[in-house]
Amino acid sequence: MVLDDLRAFSEKLVSDALFLIHSLVLEHGVFGYVLAFGVVMVVSIIGNATIFLPAPVVLLVFGSGAFAAQYNLGVGFAILMGIAGGIGAAIGEMSSFFVGYLGQRGVRKFSDALNQKLLLKIESQIKKHGNWIVFLGALSPLPFDVFGLAAGVLRMDAKKFFAATLVGKIIRDVLIALAGYYGLELLKKIFVG
């Protein structure tokens, strides 16, 4: 019941954020771009701070890219929204890192209910490859919480974790925003001409 309520809240948050971005940019011009950046970043922080509850923040970033194409705002707006999403995601993902860092025993007990093998596998990869595994995890579509938990349990340096997460999430979200931008452009060409 609680998970359903949280999921509904996160979906509504993303939907309302897209509407707000639309209003801000169309009504406030360049200042609206700054406000839209802030909206995407804050929603991304909230969506990525939840542990093991996927929030559809990807739809917000993709939708922002499509919005840029629909209103001829240029590819720069899509890239800007991807950067905002990536920064917010990296900040939000620190929650799973600190849960792992501060609650090692609890994470290990909780991981029994989830997937102990996956956590141990990611831990061993982080031990071997460090930041590269965190970067690749942030870049991938895999649920990133387990990477944050593992890095925290291993007491990885928080600054290094954040830097690797930041770079991976920015690249990922810029690519998602560009997919929204160019995907809408492609659909226009196919169906409108």
Short mmCIF file of C-alpha atoms in Angstrom, two decimals:
data_model
loop_
_atom_site.label_atom_id
_atom_site.label_comp_id
_atom_site.label_asym_id
_atom_site.label_seq_id
_atom_site.Cartn_x
_atom_site.Cartn_y
_atom_site.Cartn_z
CA MET A 1 0.00 0.00 0.00
CA VAL A 2 2.74 2.47 0.97
CA LEU A 3 4.81 1.54 -2.10
CA ASP A 4 1.81 2.14 -4.35
CA ASP A 5 1.29 5.56 -2.76
CA LEU A 6 4.97 6.43 -3.18
CA ARG A 7 4.95 5.27 -6.79
CA ALA A 8 1.82 7.33 -7.53
CA PHE A 9 3.44 10.34 -5.84
CA SER A 10 6.63 10.03 -7.91
CA GLU A 11 4.67 9.67 -11.16
CA LYS A 12 2.59 12.75 -10.29
CA LEU A 13 5.75 14.64 -9.36
CA VAL A 14 7.30 13.96 -12.77
CA SER A 15 4.08 14.78 -14.62
CA ASP A 16 3.65 18.06 -12.75
CA ALA A 17 7.32 18.92 -13.26
CA LEU A 18 6.98 18.54 -17.04
CA PHE A 19 3.95 20.82 -16.99
CA LEU A 20 5.83 23.34 -14.82
CA ILE A 21 8.84 23.33 -17.16
CA HIS A 22 6.52 23.97 -20.09
CA SER A 23 4.92 26.92 -18.30
CA LEU A 24 8.18 28.40 -17.02
CA VAL A 25 9.99 28.36 -20.34
CA LEU A 26 7.09 29.59 -22.44
CA GLU A 27 6.10 32.35 -20.02
CA HIS A 28 9.49 33.52 -18.71
CA GLY A 29 11.90 33.06 -21.60
CA VAL A 30 15.57 32.82 -20.65
CA PHE A 31 14.80 33.12 -16.93
CA GLY A 32 12.45 30.18 -17.42
CA TYR A 33 15.42 28.11 -18.60
CA VAL A 34 17.14 28.69 -15.26
CA LEU A 35 13.97 27.80 -13.38
CA ALA A 36 13.47 24.70 -15.54
CA PHE A 37 17.05 23.63 -14.76
CA GLY A 38 16.23 23.93 -11.06
CA VAL A 39 12.98 21.98 -11.40
CA VAL A 40 14.64 19.09 -13.22
CA MET A 41 17.50 19.02 -10.73
CA VAL A 42 15.24 19.05 -7.64
CA VAL A 43 12.89 16.38 -9.01
CA SER A 44 15.91 14.28 -9.94
CA ILE A 45 17.33 14.63 -6.42
CA ILE A 46 14.02 13.50 -4.92
CA GLY A 47 13.57 10.67 -7.40
CA ASN A 48 17.09 9.32 -6.93
CA ALA A 49 17.17 9.70 -3.15
CA THR A 50 14.61 6.94 -2.76
CA ILE A 51 16.23 3.57 -2.20
CA PHE A 52 14.82 0.64 -4.17
CA LEU A 53 11.77 2.61 -5.30
CA PRO A 54 12.22 3.48 -8.94
CA ALA A 55 10.94 6.93 -9.75
CA PRO A 56 10.30 7.76 -13.41
CA VAL A 57 12.81 10.63 -13.49
CA VAL A 58 14.07 9.27 -16.82
CA LEU A 59 10.70 10.27 -18.29
CA LEU A 60 11.20 13.83 -17.07
CA VAL A 61 14.61 14.09 -18.71
CA PHE A 62 13.39 12.42 -21.92
CA GLY A 63 10.28 14.60 -21.91
CA SER A 64 12.37 17.74 -21.45
CA GLY A 65 14.36 16.81 -24.54
CA ALA A 66 11.16 16.20 -26.51
CA PHE A 67 9.79 19.52 -25.22
CA ALA A 68 12.89 21.28 -26.55
CA ALA A 69 12.28 19.79 -29.98
CA GLN A 70 8.54 20.49 -29.96
CA TYR A 71 8.98 24.19 -29.17
CA ASN A 72 12.17 24.71 -31.20
CA LEU A 73 14.23 25.55 -28.13
CA GLY A 74 17.29 23.93 -29.63
CA VAL A 75 19.45 21.01 -28.73
CA GLY A 76 21.22 23.14 -26.11
CA PHE A 77 18.08 23.18 -23.97
CA ALA A 78 17.88 19.38 -24.13
CA ILE A 79 21.54 19.10 -23.12
CA LEU A 80 20.99 21.58 -20.28
CA MET A 81 18.08 19.52 -18.96
CA GLY A 82 20.23 16.37 -19.17
CA ILE A 83 22.95 18.08 -17.15
CA ALA A 84 20.38 19.18 -14.56
CA GLY A 85 19.02 15.65 -14.33
CA GLY A 86 22.52 14.20 -13.97
CA ILE A 87 23.53 16.61 -11.22
CA GLY A 88 20.31 15.94 -9.34
CA ALA A 89 20.69 12.18 -9.78
CA ALA A 90 24.24 12.22 -8.40
CA ILE A 91 23.16 14.23 -5.36
CA GLY A 92 20.17 11.97 -4.76
CA GLU A 93 22.21 8.79 -5.12
CA MET A 94 24.35 9.85 -2.16
CA SER A 95 21.49 8.60 0.04
CA SER A 96 22.19 4.95 -0.80
CA PHE A 97 25.93 5.54 -0.36
CA PHE A 98 25.45 6.95 3.14
CA VAL A 99 22.98 4.21 4.10
CA GLY A 100 25.68 1.69 3.16
CA TYR A 101 28.40 3.71 4.87
CA LEU A 102 26.55 4.21 8.15
CA GLY A 103 24.60 0.99 8.34
CA GLN A 104 26.89 -1.79 7.19
CA ARG A 105 25.30 -4.51 9.32
CA GLY A 106 21.78 -3.46 8.42
CA VAL A 107 22.62 -3.40 4.73
CA ARG A 108 24.02 -6.91 4.89
CA LYS A 109 20.89 -8.18 6.70
CA PHE A 110 18.60 -6.28 4.32
CA SER A 111 20.51 -7.54 1.30
CA ASP A 112 19.60 -11.10 2.31
CA ALA A 113 16.03 -10.20 1.48
CA LEU A 114 17.12 -8.69 -1.81
CA ASN A 115 20.04 -10.24 -3.57
CA GLN A 116 23.10 -10.96 -1.47
CA LYS A 117 24.95 -12.37 -4.48
CA LEU A 118 24.47 -9.18 -6.49
CA LEU A 119 25.66 -6.98 -3.63
CA LEU A 120 28.74 -9.16 -3.09
CA LYS A 121 29.50 -9.20 -6.82
CA ILE A 122 29.31 -5.43 -7.08
CA GLU A 123 31.41 -5.07 -3.91
CA SER A 124 34.12 -7.29 -5.40
CA GLN A 125 34.09 -5.30 -8.64
CA ILE A 126 34.34 -2.01 -6.75
CA LYS A 127 37.30 -3.42 -4.79
CA LYS A 128 39.03 -4.36 -8.05
CA HIS A 129 38.11 -1.44 -10.28
CA GLY A 130 36.92 1.32 -7.92
CA ASN A 131 35.59 4.42 -9.61
CA TRP A 132 35.26 2.75 -13.00
CA ILE A 133 32.57 0.38 -11.73
CA VAL A 134 30.70 3.23 -10.07
CA PHE A 135 30.97 5.28 -13.28
CA LEU A 136 29.73 2.39 -15.44
CA GLY A 137 26.91 1.68 -12.98
CA ALA A 138 25.85 5.34 -13.11
CA LEU A 139 25.97 5.29 -16.89
CA SER A 140 23.95 2.10 -17.18
CA PRO A 141 20.19 1.61 -16.90
CA LEU A 142 20.73 -0.76 -13.95
CA PRO A 143 19.23 0.21 -10.58
CA PHE A 144 22.06 2.22 -9.08
CA ASP A 145 21.11 1.90 -5.41
CA VAL A 146 23.00 -1.36 -5.02
CA PHE A 147 26.17 0.35 -6.32
CA GLY A 148 25.77 3.11 -3.74
CA LEU A 149 25.12 0.64 -0.94
CA ALA A 150 28.13 -1.46 -1.92
CA ALA A 151 30.42 1.57 -2.20
CA GLY A 152 29.24 2.78 1.20
CA VAL A 153 29.71 -0.60 2.85
CA LEU A 154 33.24 -0.68 1.43
CA ARG A 155 33.88 2.81 2.82
CA MET A 156 34.79 4.17 -0.59
CA ASP A 157 35.83 7.82 -0.46
CA ALA A 158 32.60 9.85 -0.68
CA LYS A 159 34.13 12.48 -2.99
CA LYS A 160 35.38 9.85 -5.42
CA PHE A 161 32.02 8.08 -5.34
CA PHE A 162 30.21 11.35 -6.00
CA ALA A 163 32.57 12.35 -8.84
CA ALA A 164 32.23 8.99 -10.61
CA THR A 165 28.46 9.05 -10.12
CA LEU A 166 28.20 12.65 -11.32
CA VAL A 167 30.09 12.05 -14.56
CA GLY A 168 28.19 8.84 -15.31
CA LYS A 169 24.76 10.30 -14.52
CA ILE A 170 25.38 13.49 -16.52
CA ILE A 171 26.46 11.54 -19.59
CA ARG A 172 23.50 9.16 -19.19
CA ASP A 173 20.92 11.92 -18.72
CA VAL A 174 22.29 14.04 -21.58
CA LEU A 175 21.96 10.99 -23.84
CA ILE A 176 18.39 10.44 -22.60
CA ALA A 177 17.48 14.10 -23.21
CA LEU A 178 19.01 13.91 -26.69
CA ALA A 179 16.99 10.76 -27.36
CA GLY A 180 13.88 12.74 -26.46
CA TYR A 181 14.96 15.64 -28.65
CA TYR A 182 15.97 13.67 -31.73
CA GLY A 183 13.28 11.04 -31.23
CA LEU A 184 10.57 13.68 -31.50
CA GLU A 185 12.30 15.25 -34.48
CA LEU A 186 12.40 11.85 -36.20
CA LEU A 187 8.72 11.23 -35.50
CA LYS A 188 7.86 14.67 -36.92
CA LYS A 189 9.75 13.86 -40.12
CA ILE A 190 8.08 10.47 -40.45
CA PHE A 191 4.52 11.55 -39.74
CA VAL A 192 4.40 15.25 -40.63
CA GLY A 193 6.90 15.39 -43.43
#
